[in-house]
Tab-separated table of C-alpha atoms in Angstrom:
chain	number	residue	atom	x	y	z
T	139	ARG	CA	8.548	-4.130	46.847
T	140	PRO	CA	7.521	-2.429	50.064
T	141	GLU	CA	8.690	1.177	50.642
T	142	SER	CA	11.430	1.514	53.006
T	143	PRO	CA	12.041	4.417	55.393
T	144	ARG	CA	14.027	7.129	53.724
T	145	PRO	CA	17.120	8.830	55.311
T	146	LYS	CA	16.533	12.237	57.125
T	147	GLY	CA	17.725	15.321	55.311
T	148	PRO	CA	17.303	16.689	51.858
T	149	LEU	CA	18.370	14.481	49.244
T	150	CYS	CA	18.450	14.508	45.467
T	151	ALA	CA	16.212	12.065	43.633
T	152	GLY	CA	19.284	9.729	42.801
T	153	GLU	CA	20.753	9.853	46.259
T	154	ALA	CA	17.288	8.930	47.805
T	155	LYS	CA	16.830	5.987	45.428
T	156	ARG	CA	20.311	4.529	46.137
T	157	ALA	CA	19.671	4.785	49.916
T	158	CYS	CA	16.075	3.281	49.808
T	159	PHE	CA	17.594	0.534	47.621
T	160	LEU	CA	20.358	-0.422	49.968
T	161	HIS	CA	18.037	-0.453	53.033
T	162	SER	CA	15.620	-3.055	50.856
T	163	PRO	CA	14.171	-5.744	52.798
T	164	ASN	CA	15.497	-8.034	50.024
T	165	PHE	CA	18.935	-7.840	51.855
T	166	PRO	CA	19.655	-10.492	54.533
T	167	SER	CA	18.961	-9.166	58.005
T	168	GLN	CA	22.559	-9.818	58.963
T	169	SER	CA	23.910	-7.557	56.225
T	170	SER	CA	21.267	-4.945	56.338
T	171	PHE	CA	22.787	-1.265	56.899
T	172	PHE	CA	21.951	2.358	55.906
T	173	LEU	CA	23.793	4.608	53.416
T	174	VAL	CA	23.022	8.266	54.319
T	175	LEU	CA	24.398	10.713	51.895
T	176	SER	CA	24.405	14.357	52.983
T	177	PRO	CA	24.271	17.047	50.464
T	178	ASP	CA	26.425	19.219	52.675
T	179	LYS	CA	29.339	17.032	52.227
T	180	PRO	CA	30.975	15.941	48.996
T	181	LEU	CA	30.906	12.367	47.964
T	182	THR	CA	34.224	10.705	48.260
T	183	GLY	CA	35.859	7.734	46.500
T	184	SER	CA	34.942	6.854	43.047
T	185	ARG	CA	33.466	10.485	42.485
T	186	PRO	CA	35.735	12.980	43.867
T	187	ASN	CA	34.512	15.895	41.791
T	188	TYR	CA	30.988	15.193	42.701
T	189	ALA	CA	29.064	18.481	43.320
T	190	PRO	CA	25.863	18.164	45.374
T	191	PRO	CA	22.864	19.915	44.067
T	192	SER	CA	21.273	22.659	46.161
T	193	THR	CA	18.706	21.997	48.614
T	194	ALA	CA	15.937	23.524	46.774
T	195	HIS	CA	16.673	21.367	43.790
T	196	ALA	CA	16.633	18.262	45.669
T	197	SER	CA	13.274	19.015	47.430
T	198	ASP	CA	11.848	19.923	43.948
T	199	ALA	CA	13.091	16.654	42.642
T	200	LEU	CA	11.389	14.769	45.409
T	201	THR	CA	8.160	16.790	44.968
T	202	ARG	CA	8.113	15.827	41.342
T	203	ARG	CA	8.476	12.138	41.968
T	204	SER	CA	5.551	12.164	44.645
T	205	THR	CA	3.162	14.395	42.917
T	206	PRO	CA	0.728	12.786	40.454
T	207	ARG	CA	1.091	13.845	36.924
T	208	ASN	CA	-2.329	15.273	36.297
T	209	ASN	CA	-1.844	17.732	39.373
T	210	ARG	CA	1.335	19.226	38.124
T	211	PRO	CA	1.433	22.609	37.063
T	212	ALA	CA	1.992	23.379	33.456
T	213	PRO	CA	5.537	24.360	32.413
T	214	GLU	CA	6.229	27.994	31.831
T	215	PRO	CA	6.748	28.833	28.125
T	216	SER	CA	10.319	29.509	27.157
T	217	ALA	CA	11.583	32.594	25.423
T	218	ALA	CA	11.972	30.598	22.220
T	219	ARG	CA	8.578	29.343	22.151
T	220	GLU	CA	7.051	32.732	22.851
T	221	ARG	CA	8.775	34.320	19.851
T	222	ALA	CA	7.897	31.310	17.524
T	223	PRO	CA	4.989	32.436	15.080
T	224	HIS	CA	1.924	30.198	14.967
T	225	HIS	CA	1.149	29.239	11.497
T	226	ALA	CA	-2.759	28.697	11.668
T	227	ASP	CA	-2.885	27.962	7.861
T	228	HIS	CA	-0.519	25.233	8.042
T	229	PRO	CA	-1.411	22.601	10.819
T	230	SER	CA	1.995	20.825	9.981
T	231	ARG	CA	4.122	23.755	10.775
T	232	ASN	CA	3.580	23.622	14.696
T	233	PRO	CA	5.743	25.636	16.874
T	234	PRO	CA	8.638	23.695	18.806
T	235	GLY	CA	7.523	21.779	21.911
T	236	PRO	CA	8.558	22.636	25.474
T	237	ARG	CA	11.869	20.690	24.894
T	238	GLY	CA	12.842	22.248	21.597
T	239	HIS	CA	11.741	19.755	19.401
T	240	LEU	CA	11.603	20.654	15.804
T	241	PRO	CA	8.282	21.230	13.969
T	242	PHE	CA	6.926	18.252	12.125
T	243	ARG	CA	6.782	18.766	8.456
T	244	PRO	CA	5.867	15.811	5.956
T	245	LEU	CA	8.385	14.857	3.558
T	246	LEU	CA	5.758	13.836	0.770
T	247	THR	CA	2.089	14.591	0.402
T	248	LEU	CA	0.233	11.554	-1.042
T	249	PRO	CA	-2.571	12.218	-3.515
T	250	MET	CA	-5.936	12.376	-2.327
T	251	THR	CA	-8.030	9.103	-2.168
T	252	ARG	CA	-11.557	8.776	-3.253
T	253	THR	CA	-14.177	7.472	-1.191
T	254	ASN	CA	-14.127	4.148	-2.147
T	255	GLY	CA	-10.454	3.866	-1.229
T	256	SER	CA	-9.102	4.046	-4.651
T	257	SER	CA	-6.063	6.634	-5.380
T	258	ALA	CA	-6.895	9.721	-7.529
T	259	ALA	CA	-3.207	10.468	-8.259
T	260	SER	CA	-4.308	12.089	-11.695
T	261	ALA	CA	-7.364	13.725	-13.067
T	262	PRO	CA	-10.008	11.645	-14.903
T	263	GLY	CA	-8.786	10.310	-18.067
T	264	LYS	CA	-5.140	10.660	-17.274
T	265	LEU	CA	-3.173	7.545	-16.572
T	266	PRO	CA	-1.965	6.957	-13.103
T	267	ARG	CA	1.726	6.947	-12.315
T	268	LYS	CA	3.620	4.166	-10.777
T	269	ARG	CA	5.336	6.166	-8.158
T	270	PHE	CA	2.120	6.621	-6.167
T	271	TYR	CA	1.679	2.771	-6.059
T	272	ARG	CA	4.849	1.343	-4.522
T	273	ALA	CA	4.280	-2.213	-3.962
T	274	ARG	CA	6.371	-5.418	-3.155
T	275	ALA	CA	7.978	-7.299	-5.768
T	276	HIS	CA	6.558	-10.605	-4.279
T	277	SER	CA	3.779	-11.940	-2.178
T	278	ASN	CA	3.395	-15.012	-0.306
T	279	PRO	CA	0.356	-16.963	-1.907
T	280	LEU	CA	0.230	-19.368	0.981
T	281	SER	CA	-0.561	-16.530	3.615
T	282	ASP	CA	-4.015	-15.716	4.776
T	283	SER	CA	-4.935	-12.502	3.120
T	284	HIS	CA	-8.054	-10.399	4.000
T	285	PHE	CA	-10.184	-9.389	0.992
T	286	PRO	CA	-13.713	-10.377	-0.115
T	287	VAL	CA	-14.095	-13.713	-2.110
T	288	PRO	CA	-17.326	-14.867	-3.778
T	289	VAL	CA	-18.683	-18.035	-2.289
T	290	SER	CA	-19.360	-19.210	-5.710
T	291	PRO	CA	-19.393	-17.915	-9.468
T	292	ASP	CA	-22.922	-16.847	-9.105
T	293	GLU	CA	-22.202	-14.635	-6.181
T	294	PHE	CA	-19.478	-12.811	-8.260
T	295	ASP	CA	-20.985	-9.438	-9.090
T	296	LEU	CA	-19.820	-8.426	-12.783
T	297	SER	CA	-21.774	-5.342	-12.937
T	298	GLN	CA	-19.205	-3.477	-10.878
T	299	HIS	CA	-16.439	-4.788	-13.250
T	300	TYR	CA	-18.260	-4.419	-16.624
T	301	PRO	CA	-21.099	-1.871	-16.377
T	302	GLN	CA	-21.489	-1.652	-19.884
T	303	TYR	CA	-22.368	-5.368	-20.209
T	304	PHE	CA	-24.187	-5.753	-16.838
T	305	PRO	CA	-26.514	-2.904	-15.852
T	306	GLU	CA	-27.375	-3.059	-12.196
T	307	ASP	CA	-31.082	-3.124	-12.992
T	308	ASN	CA	-31.075	-5.593	-15.841
T	309	GLY	CA	-33.511	-8.063	-14.121
T	310	GLY	CA	-34.819	-10.988	-16.182
T	311	GLY	CA	-34.044	-13.707	-13.651
T	312	GLU	CA	-32.206	-16.767	-14.631
T	313	ALA	CA	-32.827	-16.749	-18.209
T	314	ALA	CA	-31.157	-13.392	-18.304
T	315	ALA	CA	-28.280	-14.525	-16.403
T	316	ALA	CA	-27.783	-17.549	-18.722
T	317	ALA	CA	-27.826	-15.301	-21.709
T	318	ALA	CA	-25.332	-12.703	-20.041
T	319	PRO	CA	-21.629	-12.917	-21.376
T	320	ARG	CA	-19.056	-14.595	-19.433
T	321	ILE	CA	-15.405	-13.889	-18.769
T	322	ARG	CA	-13.305	-16.001	-21.289
T	323	PHE	CA	-9.791	-14.756	-20.607
T	324	ALA	CA	-8.036	-14.899	-17.140
T	325	ASP	CA	-4.690	-13.281	-16.721
T	326	VAL	CA	-3.355	-14.842	-13.576
T	327	GLY	CA	-0.828	-12.439	-11.825
T	328	CYS	CA	-1.600	-9.746	-14.188
T	329	GLY	CA	1.092	-7.428	-12.754
T	330	PHE	CA	0.329	-3.856	-13.914
T	331	GLY	CA	-2.200	-4.808	-16.702
T	332	GLY	CA	-0.140	-4.509	-19.819
T	333	LEU	CA	-1.470	-7.885	-21.336
T	334	LEU	CA	-5.017	-6.619	-20.733
T	335	VAL	CA	-4.787	-3.541	-22.472
T	336	GLY	CA	-3.037	-5.002	-25.440
T	337	LEU	CA	-5.740	-7.884	-25.592
T	338	SER	CA	-8.738	-5.590	-25.422
T	339	PRO	CA	-8.640	-4.165	-29.032
T	340	LEU	CA	-7.989	-7.709	-30.512
T	341	PHE	CA	-10.956	-9.133	-28.855
T	342	PRO	CA	-13.333	-6.244	-28.162
T	343	ASP	CA	-16.328	-8.589	-27.463
T	344	THR	CA	-14.742	-10.904	-25.118
T	345	LEU	CA	-14.590	-10.507	-21.397
T	346	MET	CA	-11.308	-10.713	-19.767
T	347	ILE	CA	-10.172	-10.300	-16.197
T	348	GLY	CA	-6.725	-9.977	-14.472
T	349	MET	CA	-6.274	-11.657	-11.023
T	350	GLU	CA	-3.627	-10.191	-8.742
T	351	LEU	CA	-2.551	-10.678	-5.127
T	352	ARG	CA	-0.671	-7.259	-4.436
T	353	ASP	CA	-3.211	-4.620	-3.383
T	354	LYS	CA	-1.250	-1.785	-4.636
T	355	VAL	CA	-0.849	-3.148	-8.021
T	356	THR	CA	-4.526	-3.935	-8.310
T	357	GLU	CA	-5.358	-0.501	-7.311
T	358	TYR	CA	-2.993	0.661	-10.032
T	359	VAL	CA	-4.492	-1.472	-12.887
T	360	LYS	CA	-7.991	-0.364	-11.725
T	361	GLU	CA	-7.251	3.298	-12.114
T	362	ARG	CA	-5.287	2.420	-15.437
T	363	ILE	CA	-8.537	0.895	-16.848
T	364	LEU	CA	-10.905	3.836	-15.686
T	365	ALA	CA	-8.460	6.348	-17.219
T	366	LEU	CA	-8.448	4.253	-20.518
T	367	ARG	CA	-12.116	4.146	-20.505
T	368	ALA	CA	-12.617	7.918	-19.648
T	369	SER	CA	-10.177	8.914	-22.598
T	370	ASN	CA	-11.445	6.311	-25.226
T	371	PRO	CA	-15.098	6.081	-24.901
T	372	GLY	CA	-16.501	2.865	-26.032
T	373	GLN	CA	-13.102	1.049	-25.647
T	374	TYR	CA	-11.527	-1.217	-22.946
T	375	ASP	CA	-15.015	-1.807	-21.369
T	376	ASN	CA	-14.261	-5.580	-21.587
T	377	ILE	CA	-11.353	-5.791	-19.206
T	378	SER	CA	-11.271	-5.507	-15.417
T	379	VAL	CA	-9.082	-6.571	-12.617
T	380	VAL	CA	-9.813	-8.217	-9.161
T	381	ARG	CA	-7.610	-8.724	-6.127
T	382	THR	CA	-7.350	-12.292	-5.159
T	383	ASN	CA	-5.289	-15.449	-4.795
T	384	SER	CA	-5.855	-17.626	-7.837
T	385	MET	CA	-3.935	-20.443	-6.229
T	386	LYS	CA	-6.724	-20.818	-3.651
T	387	TYR	CA	-10.049	-19.217	-4.960
T	388	ILE	CA	-10.109	-19.699	-8.633
T	389	PRO	CA	-13.166	-21.982	-8.649
T	390	ASN	CA	-14.966	-19.209	-6.666
T	391	TYR	CA	-14.870	-16.936	-9.556
T	392	PHE	CA	-15.315	-19.255	-12.836
T	393	ARG	CA	-17.668	-22.015	-13.601
T	394	LYS	CA	-16.761	-25.420	-15.005
T	395	ALA	CA	-15.286	-25.224	-18.753
T	396	GLN	CA	-15.818	-21.218	-18.734
T	397	LEU	CA	-12.421	-19.985	-19.751
T	398	THR	CA	-10.872	-20.316	-23.333
T	399	LYS	CA	-7.507	-18.789	-22.454
T	400	MET	CA	-5.484	-18.624	-19.256
T	401	PHE	CA	-2.096	-16.609	-19.097
T	402	PHE	CA	0.799	-17.011	-16.615
T	403	LEU	CA	3.307	-14.433	-17.632
T	404	PHE	CA	6.579	-14.230	-15.742
T	405	PRO	CA	5.513	-15.678	-12.373
T	406	ASP	CA	7.380	-15.680	-9.346
T	407	PRO	CA	10.046	-18.402	-9.795
T	408	HIS	CA	10.429	-19.258	-6.041
T	409	PHE	CA	14.126	-20.617	-6.466
T	410	LYS	CA	14.337	-22.329	-3.101
T	411	GLU	CA	13.375	-26.131	-3.515
T	412	LYS	CA	11.099	-25.710	-0.157
T	413	ASN	CA	9.211	-22.939	-1.971
T	414	HIS	CA	8.325	-24.926	-5.140
T	415	ARG	CA	4.905	-25.402	-3.679
T	416	ARG	CA	4.380	-21.683	-3.870
T	417	ARG	CA	4.745	-21.794	-7.746
T	418	VAL	CA	1.644	-21.041	-9.719
T	419	ILE	CA	2.011	-23.840	-11.972
T	420	SER	CA	2.197	-27.379	-10.466
T	421	MET	CA	0.529	-30.781	-10.947
T	422	GLN	CA	-2.134	-29.946	-8.224
T	423	LEU	CA	-2.919	-26.526	-9.515
T	424	LEU	CA	-3.120	-27.859	-13.154
T	425	ASP	CA	-6.227	-29.967	-11.985
T	426	GLU	CA	-8.065	-26.849	-11.036
T	427	TYR	CA	-6.960	-24.868	-14.206
T	428	ALA	CA	-8.300	-27.684	-16.242
T	429	TYR	CA	-11.582	-27.749	-14.460
T	430	VAL	CA	-12.374	-23.952	-15.529
T	431	MET	CA	-10.969	-24.351	-18.888
T	432	GLU	CA	-13.266	-25.589	-21.692
T	433	VAL	CA	-11.787	-28.235	-24.038
T	434	GLY	CA	-9.845	-26.610	-26.881
T	435	GLY	CA	-8.736	-23.715	-24.489
T	436	ILE	CA	-5.153	-22.739	-24.492
T	437	ILE	CA	-2.923	-21.968	-21.467
T	438	TYR	CA	0.101	-19.556	-22.032
T	439	THR	CA	3.244	-19.689	-20.028
T	440	ILE	CA	6.258	-17.561	-20.433
T	441	THR	CA	9.334	-16.693	-17.910
T	442	ASP	CA	12.955	-15.568	-18.355
T	443	VAL	CA	14.029	-18.328	-15.958
T	444	GLU	CA	15.131	-21.232	-17.645
T	445	GLU	CA	14.831	-23.605	-14.612
T	446	LEU	CA	11.263	-22.395	-14.163
T	447	GLY	CA	10.473	-22.753	-17.808
T	448	GLU	CA	11.455	-26.353	-17.723
T	449	TRP	CA	9.451	-26.923	-14.577
T	450	MET	CA	6.151	-25.372	-16.038
T	451	ARG	CA	6.623	-27.357	-19.336
T	452	SER	CA	7.493	-30.686	-17.444
T	453	CYS	CA	4.322	-30.100	-15.544
T	454	LEU	CA	1.939	-29.616	-18.683
T	455	GLU	CA	3.636	-32.549	-20.322
T	456	LYS	CA	2.883	-34.910	-17.475
T	457	HIS	CA	-0.564	-33.738	-16.990
T	458	PRO	CA	-3.110	-35.947	-19.124
T	459	LEU	CA	-5.392	-32.940	-19.768
T	460	PHE	CA	-3.084	-30.710	-21.682
T	461	GLU	CA	-1.055	-31.349	-24.713
T	462	ALA	CA	1.582	-29.141	-26.480
T	463	VAL	CA	0.407	-26.748	-29.182
T	464	SER	CA	2.238	-27.118	-32.524
T	465	ASP	CA	4.665	-24.572	-33.964
T	466	GLU	CA	2.629	-23.555	-36.776
T	467	GLU	CA	-0.309	-22.864	-34.515
T	468	ILE	CA	1.937	-20.897	-32.285
T	469	LYS	CA	3.124	-18.701	-35.089
T	470	ALA	CA	-0.243	-18.009	-36.312
T	471	ASP	CA	-1.651	-17.119	-32.915
T	472	PRO	CA	-1.616	-13.216	-32.512
T	473	VAL	CA	-1.659	-13.569	-28.818
T	474	VAL	CA	1.713	-14.959	-28.683
T	475	LYS	CA	3.245	-11.849	-29.734
T	476	LEU	CA	2.048	-9.929	-27.121
T	477	LEU	CA	3.229	-12.247	-24.360
T	478	SER	CA	6.795	-10.702	-24.175
T	479	SER	CA	5.872	-7.165	-25.961
T	480	ALA	CA	2.752	-6.239	-24.026
T	481	THR	CA	4.014	-6.812	-20.413
T	482	GLU	CA	6.070	-4.702	-18.330
T	483	GLU	CA	8.255	-7.540	-17.306
T	484	GLY	CA	8.683	-8.629	-20.961
T	485	GLN	CA	9.681	-5.287	-21.985
T	486	LYS	CA	12.281	-5.198	-19.136
T	487	VAL	CA	13.656	-8.564	-20.240
T	488	ALA	CA	13.988	-7.227	-23.826
T	489	ARG	CA	15.829	-4.081	-22.593
T	490	ASN	CA	18.387	-6.082	-20.785
T	491	GLY	CA	18.857	-8.572	-23.783
T	492	GLY	CA	17.361	-11.545	-21.892
T	493	GLN	CA	16.113	-14.975	-23.184
T	494	THR	CA	12.440	-16.071	-22.582
T	495	PHE	CA	11.118	-19.580	-22.579
T	496	GLN	CA	7.470	-20.230	-23.471
T	497	ALA	CA	5.220	-23.202	-22.981
T	498	ILE	CA	1.859	-23.029	-24.676
T	499	PHE	CA	-0.577	-26.185	-24.213
T	500	ARG	CA	-4.274	-26.887	-25.210
T	501	ARG	CA	-6.925	-28.433	-22.878
T	502	VAL	CA	-7.992	-31.775	-23.899
T	503	SER	CA	-10.603	-34.278	-23.021
T	504	LEU	CA	-9.664	-37.832	-21.518
T	505	GLN	CA	-11.455	-39.354	-24.439
T	506	GLU	CA	-8.993	-37.983	-26.824
T	507	GLU	CA	-6.106	-39.825	-25.044
């Protein structure tokens, strides 16, 4: 909008703005007029008690509006600011600003972080505390998350997860890679890692990994495993955790017929019908789970939602590559007892007196049908 000529005489910033606006070229020429407000006479009408500012104040206001910000003189320090002490040893305790703002003081000081990004909320060998790892209860598995994913199982570097089993300078080529141990157990949606910690003493020579989508929970499980290894030398070297989306990338981590056990404990129920496609057990995903499981491998599911329990059992019963495990085998399996007692969600259900629904099935081949 082009500038309009201002009325003569000292005006405050608000009066000059109104006068210029009413003399704008946007008004029709037939109705154009001037509104000249004099600071010497009070404004009558809707503002009978209007007290015009002084001439010095009005000229100072117009000067500030026309002066570039970088050329303005620094404001004079107030008496309150001159009396405020400066705390050089506490950068957060800054003196109040020119407008009397209160000094910034953080409400909570989070623990120091390591160079690799993991949290060091406790000393080495001491278990981490969950209050430093606040995370969402759910995460959308269909969203695009940004985390590294191996292109194939051969690109999955196990030396960072199991340094006792995979030294970095092992060498040996393809022969050593074929003879190296492989991951056999996978806890999909491992949560806070309770099942992994419970399974490690039962199967000390079996590599197992937890797969979790939430980054804060993954960091907690990682610190928990490192603390257990430091406080118990020679133990818990066979468990690890990785942040990934198993519903999308599980073939990127495991070869065909590699796993012997898969666990789906207390998954997100996704009650709405439109969100059933987000459930971790479905007919389409069972095809991928059957691909990475060897014949005879067992898949364990448990939930405290009856509708979800029926859903998972129905999907497993309809799939041609899975059959139900007999009750006698379930009672003799030591892993079944850990499904509800070792996990944090299972312990919460037990404290509240809730009911759980299990579905345990075995991987079979098509020739057996």
